Coordinates of C-alpha atoms in Angstrom, one line a residue:
X12 CA -11.7 -4.2 10.6
X13 CA -9.2 -4.9 13.3
X14 CA -5.4 -5.2 12.4
X15 CA -3.9 -8.7 12.3
X16 CA -2.0 -9.8 15.3
X17 CA 1.6 -8.4 15.4
X18 CA 1.0 -6.2 12.2
X19 CA 2.0 -2.9 14.0
X20 CA 4.2 -2.6 17.1
X21 CA 2.2 -2.6 20.1
X22 CA 3.5 0.5 21.8
X23 CA 5.2 3.8 21.1
X24 CA 8.4 2.9 22.9
X25 CA 8.8 -0.1 20.5
X26 CA 8.0 2.0 17.6
X27 CA 10.5 4.5 18.6
X28 CA 13.0 1.9 19.1
X29 CA 12.6 0.6 15.5
X30 CA 12.9 4.2 14.1
X31 CA 16.1 4.8 16.1
X32 CA 17.6 2.0 14.1
X33 CA 16.5 3.5 10.8
X34 CA 18.8 5.8 9.1
X35 CA 19.4 6.9 5.4
X36 CA 22.6 4.9 5.5
X37 CA 20.5 1.8 4.9
X38 CA 18.6 3.1 2.0
X39 CA 21.2 2.3 -0.7
X40 CA 21.2 -1.4 0.4
X41 CA 17.5 -1.6 0.4
X42 CA 17.2 0.1 -3.0
X43 CA 19.9 -2.3 -4.5
X44 CA 17.9 -5.3 -3.2
X45 CA 14.6 -4.0 -4.7
X46 CA 16.3 -3.3 -8.1
X47 CA 17.7 -6.8 -8.1
X48 CA 14.3 -8.3 -7.5
X49 CA 13.2 -6.6 -10.7
X50 CA 9.5 -6.0 -9.6
X51 CA 7.2 -4.7 -12.1
X52 CA 6.5 -1.1 -12.3
X53 CA 3.0 -1.6 -10.9
X54 CA 4.0 -3.8 -8.0
X55 CA 2.1 -3.2 -4.8
X56 CA 4.3 -2.7 -1.9
X57 CA 3.8 -2.5 1.9
X58 CA 6.6 -1.4 4.1
X59 CA 5.8 -2.3 7.7
X60 CA 7.2 0.0 10.4
X61 CA 7.6 3.1 8.5
X62 CA 4.1 4.5 9.2
X63 CA 1.2 3.8 11.4
X64 CA -1.8 2.4 9.6
X65 CA -5.7 2.7 10.2
X66 CA -7.0 -0.8 10.3
X67 CA -5.5 -3.9 8.7
X68 CA -4.0 -4.2 5.2
X69 CA -5.8 -6.8 3.1
X70 CA -4.4 -10.2 3.3
X71 CA -2.7 -11.8 0.2
X72 CA -2.6 -8.4 -1.6
X73 CA 0.9 -7.2 -1.8
X74 CA 3.5 -8.1 -4.3
X75 CA 6.2 -7.2 -1.8
X76 CA 6.1 -6.9 2.0
X77 CA 9.2 -5.2 3.5
X78 CA 9.6 -5.3 7.4
X79 CA 12.7 -3.6 8.8
X80 CA 13.7 -3.9 12.4
X81 CA 10.2 -5.3 13.5
X82 CA 11.4 -8.7 15.0
X83 CA 14.1 -7.2 17.0
X84 CA 11.6 -4.8 18.7
X85 CA 8.8 -7.1 19.5
X86 CA 10.6 -10.4 19.9
X87 CA 7.8 -12.7 18.7
X88 CA 9.5 -13.7 15.5
X89 CA 7.6 -16.7 14.5
X90 CA 4.2 -15.1 14.9
X91 CA 5.2 -12.0 13.2
X92 CA 6.7 -13.8 10.1
X93 CA 3.5 -15.9 9.8
X94 CA 1.5 -12.7 9.9
X95 CA 3.7 -10.9 7.2
X96 CA 3.3 -14.0 4.8
X97 CA -0.5 -13.6 5.0
X98 CA -0.1 -10.2 3.5
X99 CA 1.9 -11.4 0.5
X100 CA 0.2 -12.3 -2.7
X101 CA 1.0 -15.7 -4.1
X102 CA 4.4 -15.5 -5.8
X103 CA 5.2 -12.4 -4.1
X104 CA 8.2 -11.6 -2.1
X105 CA 8.7 -11.1 1.8
X106 CA 11.8 -9.1 2.7
X107 CA 12.9 -8.8 6.4
X108 CA 15.8 -6.7 7.7
X109 CA 17.3 -7.1 11.0
X110 CA 20.3 -6.0 13.1
X111 CA 23.2 -8.0 14.4
X112 CA 25.2 -5.7 16.8
X113 CA 28.5 -7.7 16.8
X114 CA 30.1 -5.4 14.3
X115 CA 28.8 -2.1 16.1
X116 CA 32.2 -0.9 17.4
X117 CA 34.1 2.4 17.6
X118 CA 37.6 3.2 16.9
X119 CA 39.6 3.9 19.0
X120 CA 37.9 1.5 21.2
X121 CA 35.2 3.0 23.4
X122 CA 34.6 0.9 26.4
X123 CA 31.7 2.7 28.1
X124 CA 29.9 2.9 24.7
X125 CA 30.5 -0.8 24.1
X126 CA 29.1 -1.5 27.7
X127 CA 26.1 0.8 27.0
X128 CA 25.3 -1.2 23.7
X129 CA 25.4 -4.4 25.6
X130 CA 23.1 -3.1 28.3
X131 CA 20.7 -1.7 25.9
X132 CA 20.5 -5.1 24.4
X133 CA 19.9 -6.6 27.7
X134 CA 17.1 -4.0 28.5
X135 CA 15.4 -4.8 25.2
X136 CA 15.6 -8.6 25.8
X137 CA 14.0 -8.1 29.3
X138 CA 11.1 -6.4 27.4
X139 CA 10.9 -9.3 25.1
X140 CA 12.9 -8.0 22.1
X141 CA 16.1 -9.0 20.6
X142 CA 18.6 -6.5 19.2
X143 CA 20.5 -9.3 17.6
X144 CA 17.5 -10.7 15.8
X145 CA 19.6 -10.6 12.5
X146 CA 21.8 -13.6 13.7
X147 CA 18.7 -15.9 13.7
X148 CA 16.8 -14.3 10.7
X149 CA 17.4 -16.9 8.1
X150 CA 16.8 -19.8 10.5
X151 CA 13.7 -18.2 11.4
X152 CA 12.3 -17.9 7.9
X153 CA 13.2 -21.4 7.2
X154 CA 11.3 -22.5 10.2
X155 CA 8.3 -20.5 8.8
X156 CA 8.6 -22.7 5.5
X157 CA 10.4 -20.1 3.5
X158 CA 13.7 -20.5 1.5
X159 CA 15.5 -17.3 2.2
X160 CA 18.3 -15.6 0.3
X161 CA 20.5 -13.5 2.5
X162 CA 22.7 -10.4 2.2
X163 CA 24.7 -8.7 5.0
X164 CA 25.9 -5.1 5.0
X165 CA 28.4 -3.3 7.4
X166 CA 29.1 0.2 6.9
X167 CA 32.3 2.2 8.0
X168 CA 31.3 5.6 9.7
X169 CA 33.8 8.4 9.4
X170 CA 34.5 10.7 12.2
X171 CA 31.5 13.0 12.8
X172 CA 28.9 10.9 11.4
X173 CA 25.7 11.2 13.3
X174 CA 25.0 7.4 13.3
X175 CA 28.0 6.9 15.6
X176 CA 25.7 8.2 18.3
X177 CA 23.2 5.5 18.0
X178 CA 24.1 3.9 21.4
X179 CA 23.2 7.1 23.1
X180 CA 19.8 7.2 21.3
X181 CA 19.1 3.6 22.4
X182 CA 20.0 4.4 25.9
X183 CA 17.6 7.5 26.0
X184 CA 14.7 5.2 24.6
X185 CA 15.2 2.6 27.0
X186 CA 16.2 4.7 30.0
X187 CA 13.6 3.4 32.5
X188 CA 14.5 -0.1 31.8
X189 CA 18.3 0.6 31.9
X190 CA 17.7 2.4 35.3
X191 CA 16.1 -0.8 36.6
X192 CA 19.3 -2.8 35.6
X193 CA 22.0 -0.2 36.5
X194 CA 20.4 2.1 38.9
X195 CA 19.7 5.7 38.1
X196 CA 23.2 6.8 39.3
X197 CA 24.9 4.0 37.4
X198 CA 22.9 4.8 34.2
X199 CA 23.7 8.5 34.4
X200 CA 27.4 7.7 34.9
X201 CA 27.6 5.3 31.9
X202 CA 25.7 7.6 29.8
X203 CA 28.2 10.5 30.5
X204 CA 31.2 8.2 29.9
X205 CA 29.8 7.1 26.6
X206 CA 28.9 10.6 25.5
X207 CA 32.4 11.8 26.4
X208 CA 33.9 9.0 24.3
X209 CA 31.6 9.8 21.4
X210 CA 32.4 13.5 21.4
X211 CA 36.1 12.7 20.5
X212 CA 36.2 14.3 16.9
X213 CA 38.5 11.5 15.8
X214 CA 36.2 8.7 16.8
X215 CA 35.2 6.5 13.9
X216 CA 33.3 3.1 13.9
X217 CA 31.2 0.6 12.1
X218 CA 27.6 -0.1 12.1
X219 CA 25.7 -3.1 13.3
X220 CA 25.3 -5.7 10.5
X221 CA 22.2 -5.1 8.5
X222 CA 21.0 -8.7 7.7
X223 CA 18.6 -8.8 4.7
X224 CA 16.6 -12.0 4.0
X225 CA 14.0 -12.4 1.4
X226 CA 12.0 -15.3 0.0
X227 CA 9.0 -16.0 -2.3
X228 CA 5.7 -16.7 -0.7
X229 CA 3.1 -19.3 -2.0

């Protein structure tokens, strides 16, 4: 059986992009939401984007479908949401989590790092994605006929926290696309400057905003 359109990400680069955004720092927010949804102990759950799957999951089967950082990577949000809806059993819940990078900042201010984040978002947009999909997530779900509830989370990162280096990871993932935008030498220079800023042992920051939106289906 072939997979439904847009069920899994279409290429490894986009899969790696979604995984780069993943971090244990988001697990408490996800667990809190699932606890508040009070699903039965025997609920069937599908988490999209954590693993590859062979073939398609059966439609209308799952009490909870949880997609994290999938719309931002592929950028075909309307089609993706419609596909996810078909996987939810009647009365089940669709949970979607996406980033909003407006709060991804470093203290003291790191200009090269901020520039690198903006360029990474530009590179992803050229490829069809949207690193700020969280800003539009509630509206997208309403457009799909859902009535979403929304939570947002921003976390402070103390000096030395590994997630402060997310901009460098994104730049490495999209190096080819960034080189097309900045030129190879320009990208190398910007990457060095950002890496130097992030090597500051006193550098702190905040994460992007995690936007969680969920709705009953059917």
